[in-house]
mmCIF file of C-alpha atoms in Angstrom:
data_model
loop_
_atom_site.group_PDB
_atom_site.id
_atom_site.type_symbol
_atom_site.label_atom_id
_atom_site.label_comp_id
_atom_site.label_asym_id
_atom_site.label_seq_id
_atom_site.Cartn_x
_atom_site.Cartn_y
_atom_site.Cartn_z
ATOM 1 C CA UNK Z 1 117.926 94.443 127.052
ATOM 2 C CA UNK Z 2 120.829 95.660 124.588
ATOM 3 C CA UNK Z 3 122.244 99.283 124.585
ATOM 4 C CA UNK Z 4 119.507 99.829 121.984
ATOM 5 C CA UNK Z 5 117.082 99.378 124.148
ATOM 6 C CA UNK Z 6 113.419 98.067 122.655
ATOM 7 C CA UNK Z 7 112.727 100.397 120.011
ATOM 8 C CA UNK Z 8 115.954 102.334 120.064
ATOM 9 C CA UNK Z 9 117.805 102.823 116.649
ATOM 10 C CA UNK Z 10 114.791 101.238 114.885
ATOM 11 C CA UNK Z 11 113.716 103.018 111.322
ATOM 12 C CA UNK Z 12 110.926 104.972 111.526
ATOM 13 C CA UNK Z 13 107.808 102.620 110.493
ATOM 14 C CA UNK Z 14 109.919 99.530 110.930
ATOM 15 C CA UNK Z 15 108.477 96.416 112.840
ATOM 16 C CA UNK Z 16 110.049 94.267 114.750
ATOM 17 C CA UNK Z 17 110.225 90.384 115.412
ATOM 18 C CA UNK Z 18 111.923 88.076 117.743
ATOM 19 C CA UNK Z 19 114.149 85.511 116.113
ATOM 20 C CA UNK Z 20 114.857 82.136 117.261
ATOM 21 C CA UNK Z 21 117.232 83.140 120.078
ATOM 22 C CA UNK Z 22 114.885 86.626 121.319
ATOM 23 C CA UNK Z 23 117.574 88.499 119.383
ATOM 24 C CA UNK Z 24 115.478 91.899 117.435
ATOM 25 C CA UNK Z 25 114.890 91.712 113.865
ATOM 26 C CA UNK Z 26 113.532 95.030 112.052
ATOM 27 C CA UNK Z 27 112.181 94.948 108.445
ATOM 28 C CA UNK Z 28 112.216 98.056 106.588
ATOM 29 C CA UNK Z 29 110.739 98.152 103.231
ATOM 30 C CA UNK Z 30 113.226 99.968 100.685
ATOM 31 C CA UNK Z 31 112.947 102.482 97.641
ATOM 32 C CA UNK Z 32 111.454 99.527 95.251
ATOM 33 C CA UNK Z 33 109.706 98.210 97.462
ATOM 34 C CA UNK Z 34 107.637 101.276 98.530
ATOM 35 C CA UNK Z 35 107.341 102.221 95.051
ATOM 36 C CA UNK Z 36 105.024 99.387 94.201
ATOM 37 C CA UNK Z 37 102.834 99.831 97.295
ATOM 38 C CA UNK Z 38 102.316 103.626 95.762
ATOM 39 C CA UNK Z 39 99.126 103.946 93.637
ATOM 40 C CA UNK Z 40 99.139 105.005 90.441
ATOM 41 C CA UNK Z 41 96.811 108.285 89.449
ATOM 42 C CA UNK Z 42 95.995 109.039 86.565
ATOM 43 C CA UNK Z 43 94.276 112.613 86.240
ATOM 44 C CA UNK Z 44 92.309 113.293 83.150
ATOM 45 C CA UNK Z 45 92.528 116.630 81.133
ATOM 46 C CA UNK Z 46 89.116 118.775 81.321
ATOM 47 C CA UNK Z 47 87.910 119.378 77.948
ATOM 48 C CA UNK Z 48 86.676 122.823 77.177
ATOM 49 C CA UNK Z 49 85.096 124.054 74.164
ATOM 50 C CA UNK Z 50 84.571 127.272 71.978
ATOM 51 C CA UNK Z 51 80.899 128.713 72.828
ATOM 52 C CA UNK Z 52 80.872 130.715 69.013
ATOM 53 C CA UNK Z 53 81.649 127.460 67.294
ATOM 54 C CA UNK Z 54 79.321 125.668 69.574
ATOM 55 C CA UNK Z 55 76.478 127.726 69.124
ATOM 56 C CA UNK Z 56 76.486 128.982 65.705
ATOM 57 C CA UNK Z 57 77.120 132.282 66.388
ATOM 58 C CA UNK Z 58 78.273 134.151 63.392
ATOM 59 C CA UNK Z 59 78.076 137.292 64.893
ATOM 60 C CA UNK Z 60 80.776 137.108 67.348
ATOM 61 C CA UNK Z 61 84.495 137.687 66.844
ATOM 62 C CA UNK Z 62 85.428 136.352 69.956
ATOM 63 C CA UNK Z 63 85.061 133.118 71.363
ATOM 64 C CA UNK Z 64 84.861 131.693 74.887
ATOM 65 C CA UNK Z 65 86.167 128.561 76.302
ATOM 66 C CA UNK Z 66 84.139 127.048 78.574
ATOM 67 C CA UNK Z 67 83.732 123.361 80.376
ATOM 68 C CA UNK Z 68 80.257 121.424 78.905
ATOM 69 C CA UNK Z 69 79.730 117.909 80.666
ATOM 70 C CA UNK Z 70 80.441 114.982 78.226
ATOM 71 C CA UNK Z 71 77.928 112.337 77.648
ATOM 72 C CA UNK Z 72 78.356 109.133 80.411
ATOM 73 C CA UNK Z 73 79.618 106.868 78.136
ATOM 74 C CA UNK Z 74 81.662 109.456 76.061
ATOM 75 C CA UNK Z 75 83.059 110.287 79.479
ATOM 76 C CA UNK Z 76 83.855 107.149 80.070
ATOM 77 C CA UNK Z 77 85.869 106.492 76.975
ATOM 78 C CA UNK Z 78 87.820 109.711 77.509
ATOM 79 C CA UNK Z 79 88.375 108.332 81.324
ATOM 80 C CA UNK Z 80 89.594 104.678 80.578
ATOM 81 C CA UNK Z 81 91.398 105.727 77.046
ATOM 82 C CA UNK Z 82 93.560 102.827 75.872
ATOM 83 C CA UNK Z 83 94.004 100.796 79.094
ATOM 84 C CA UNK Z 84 91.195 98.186 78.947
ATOM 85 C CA UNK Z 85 91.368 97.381 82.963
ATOM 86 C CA UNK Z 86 89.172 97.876 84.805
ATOM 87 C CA UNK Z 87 88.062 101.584 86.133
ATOM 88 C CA UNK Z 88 88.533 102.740 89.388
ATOM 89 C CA UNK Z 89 87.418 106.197 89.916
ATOM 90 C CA UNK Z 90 87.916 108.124 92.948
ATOM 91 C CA UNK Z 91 86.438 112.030 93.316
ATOM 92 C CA UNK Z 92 88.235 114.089 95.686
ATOM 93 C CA UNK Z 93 86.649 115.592 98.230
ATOM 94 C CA UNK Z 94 87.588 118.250 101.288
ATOM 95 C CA UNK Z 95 88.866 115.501 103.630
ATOM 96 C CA UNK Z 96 90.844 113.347 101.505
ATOM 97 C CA UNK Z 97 91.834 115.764 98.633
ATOM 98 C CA UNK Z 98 95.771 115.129 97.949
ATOM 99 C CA UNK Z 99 96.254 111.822 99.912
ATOM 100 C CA UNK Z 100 95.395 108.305 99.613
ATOM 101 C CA UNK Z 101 93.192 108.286 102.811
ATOM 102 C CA UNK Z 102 89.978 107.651 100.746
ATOM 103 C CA UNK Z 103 90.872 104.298 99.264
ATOM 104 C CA UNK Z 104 93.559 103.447 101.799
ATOM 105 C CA UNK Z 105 92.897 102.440 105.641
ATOM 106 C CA UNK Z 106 94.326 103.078 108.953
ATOM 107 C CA UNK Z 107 93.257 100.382 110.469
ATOM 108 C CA UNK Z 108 94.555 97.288 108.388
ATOM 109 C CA UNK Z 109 97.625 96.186 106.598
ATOM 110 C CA UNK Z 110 97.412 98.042 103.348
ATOM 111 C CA UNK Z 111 99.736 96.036 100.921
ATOM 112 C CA UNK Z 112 97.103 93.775 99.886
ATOM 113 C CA UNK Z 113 94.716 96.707 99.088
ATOM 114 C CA UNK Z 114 97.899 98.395 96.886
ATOM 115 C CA UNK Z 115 98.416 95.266 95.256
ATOM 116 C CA UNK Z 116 94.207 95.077 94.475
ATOM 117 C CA UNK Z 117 94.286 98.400 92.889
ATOM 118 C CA UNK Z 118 97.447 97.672 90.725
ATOM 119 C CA UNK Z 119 94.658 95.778 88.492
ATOM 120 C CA UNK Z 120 92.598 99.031 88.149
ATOM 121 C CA UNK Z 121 93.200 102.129 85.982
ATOM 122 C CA UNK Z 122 93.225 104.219 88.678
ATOM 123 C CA UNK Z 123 91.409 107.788 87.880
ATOM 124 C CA UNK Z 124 91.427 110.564 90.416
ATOM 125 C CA UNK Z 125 89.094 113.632 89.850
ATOM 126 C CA UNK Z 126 88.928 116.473 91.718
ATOM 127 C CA UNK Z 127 86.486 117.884 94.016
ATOM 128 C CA UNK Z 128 84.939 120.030 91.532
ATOM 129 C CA UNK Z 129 83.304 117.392 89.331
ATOM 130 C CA UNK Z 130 80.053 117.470 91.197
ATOM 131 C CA UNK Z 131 79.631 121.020 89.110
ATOM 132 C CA UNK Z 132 76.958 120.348 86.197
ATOM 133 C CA UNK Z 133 78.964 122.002 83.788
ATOM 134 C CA UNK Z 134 82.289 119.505 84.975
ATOM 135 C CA UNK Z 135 83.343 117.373 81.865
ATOM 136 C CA UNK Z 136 82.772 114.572 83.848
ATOM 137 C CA UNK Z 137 79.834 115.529 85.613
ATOM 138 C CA UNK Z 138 77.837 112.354 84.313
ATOM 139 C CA UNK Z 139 80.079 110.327 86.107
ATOM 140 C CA UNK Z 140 78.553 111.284 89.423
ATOM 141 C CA UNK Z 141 75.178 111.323 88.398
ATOM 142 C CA UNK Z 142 72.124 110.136 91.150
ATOM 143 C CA UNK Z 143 70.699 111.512 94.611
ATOM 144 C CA UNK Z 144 73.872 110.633 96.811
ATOM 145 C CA UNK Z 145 77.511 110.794 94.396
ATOM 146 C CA UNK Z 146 79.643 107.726 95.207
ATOM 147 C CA UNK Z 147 83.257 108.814 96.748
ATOM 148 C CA UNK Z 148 84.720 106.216 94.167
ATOM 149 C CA UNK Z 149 82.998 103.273 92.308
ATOM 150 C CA UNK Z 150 84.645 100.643 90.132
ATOM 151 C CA UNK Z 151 83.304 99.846 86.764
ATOM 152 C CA UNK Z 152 84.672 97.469 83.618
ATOM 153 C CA UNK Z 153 86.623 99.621 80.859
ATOM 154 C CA UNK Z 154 83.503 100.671 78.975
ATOM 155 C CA UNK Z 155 81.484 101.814 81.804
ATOM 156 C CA UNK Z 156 79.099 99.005 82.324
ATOM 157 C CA UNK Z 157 78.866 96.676 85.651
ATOM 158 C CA UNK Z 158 79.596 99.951 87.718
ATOM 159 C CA UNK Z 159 79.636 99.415 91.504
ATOM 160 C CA UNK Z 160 79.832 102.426 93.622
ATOM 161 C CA UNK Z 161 82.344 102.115 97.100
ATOM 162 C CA UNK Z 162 82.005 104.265 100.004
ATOM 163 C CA UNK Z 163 85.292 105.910 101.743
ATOM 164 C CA UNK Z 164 88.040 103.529 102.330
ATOM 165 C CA UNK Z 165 86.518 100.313 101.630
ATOM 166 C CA UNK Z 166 87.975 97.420 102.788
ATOM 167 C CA UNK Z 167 90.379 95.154 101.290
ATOM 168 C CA UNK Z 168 88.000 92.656 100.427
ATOM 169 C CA UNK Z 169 85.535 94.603 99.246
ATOM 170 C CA UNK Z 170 88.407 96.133 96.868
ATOM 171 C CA UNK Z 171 89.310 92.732 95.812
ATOM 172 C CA UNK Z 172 85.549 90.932 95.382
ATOM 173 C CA UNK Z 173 84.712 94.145 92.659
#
């Protein structure tokens, strides 16, 4: 062995292989590289409106703002707005709030899933859309709320994914 020893001076996250003569190659993936194995979020503005405009109510001076949940397919439109991929829609929750863990695996090779989800709009909504009054409320709608689901731009052929599905399930939908 070489004054390196095995894994001595190797990057952090770099792999090795043997080349034709046992001699150590390492691959390390560089700045572009990495950046388009990073998904893409895009994070939806909550829409809030006046309660006194809302309502009718002439006798107030004041008015409230306040979140009301949007229709499904009106938040759907406001979701997918002028990108006509397909949806992928991913609600935070308390284990995978902030990261990538819910879509991304630890067990498997996840360039092939990053590359899958480069065809999706990818939508990330946070933890508190489960609330009935959350703009996108109707989103989550049913007995059990799927952790993401994938749907076609206008909200129709919707098919709900558990945590961190695989890559092939990610690339069937």
């Amino acid at each position: 062995m070489g004054a390196r020893g095995a894994a001595g001076g190797a990057a952090p996250g770099a792999t090795a292989a043997r080349g034709p003569r046992g001699a150590q190659v390492f691959f390390v993936r560089q700045r572009t590289s990495k950046d388009l194995l990073q998904l893409k979020w895009d994070y939806p503005a909550m829409l809030k409106v006046d309660l006194a405009a809302s309502e009718g109510d002439d006798q107030s001076t004041a008015t409230s703002r306040r979140m009301r949940a949007l229709a499904r397919q009106e938040a759907i439109a406001n979701v997918a707005g002028d990108d006509l991929r397909p949806l992928l829609v991913l609600r935070d929750c308390e284990t995978c709030k902030g990261t990538d863990d819910a879509i991304l695996n630890d067990r498997v090779s996840n360039e092939m899933t990053a590359t899958y989800a480069r065809w999706f709009h990818c939508v990330r909504l946070p933890t508190a859309v489960l609330r009935a009054d959350h703009t996108f409320a109707k989103l989550f709608e049913g007995k059990v709320a799927p952790h993401m689901f994938v749907c076609s731009h206008d909200g129709t052929n919707v098919v709900p994914l558990g945590g961190r599905p695989g890559r092939t399930e990610l690339g069937r939908r």
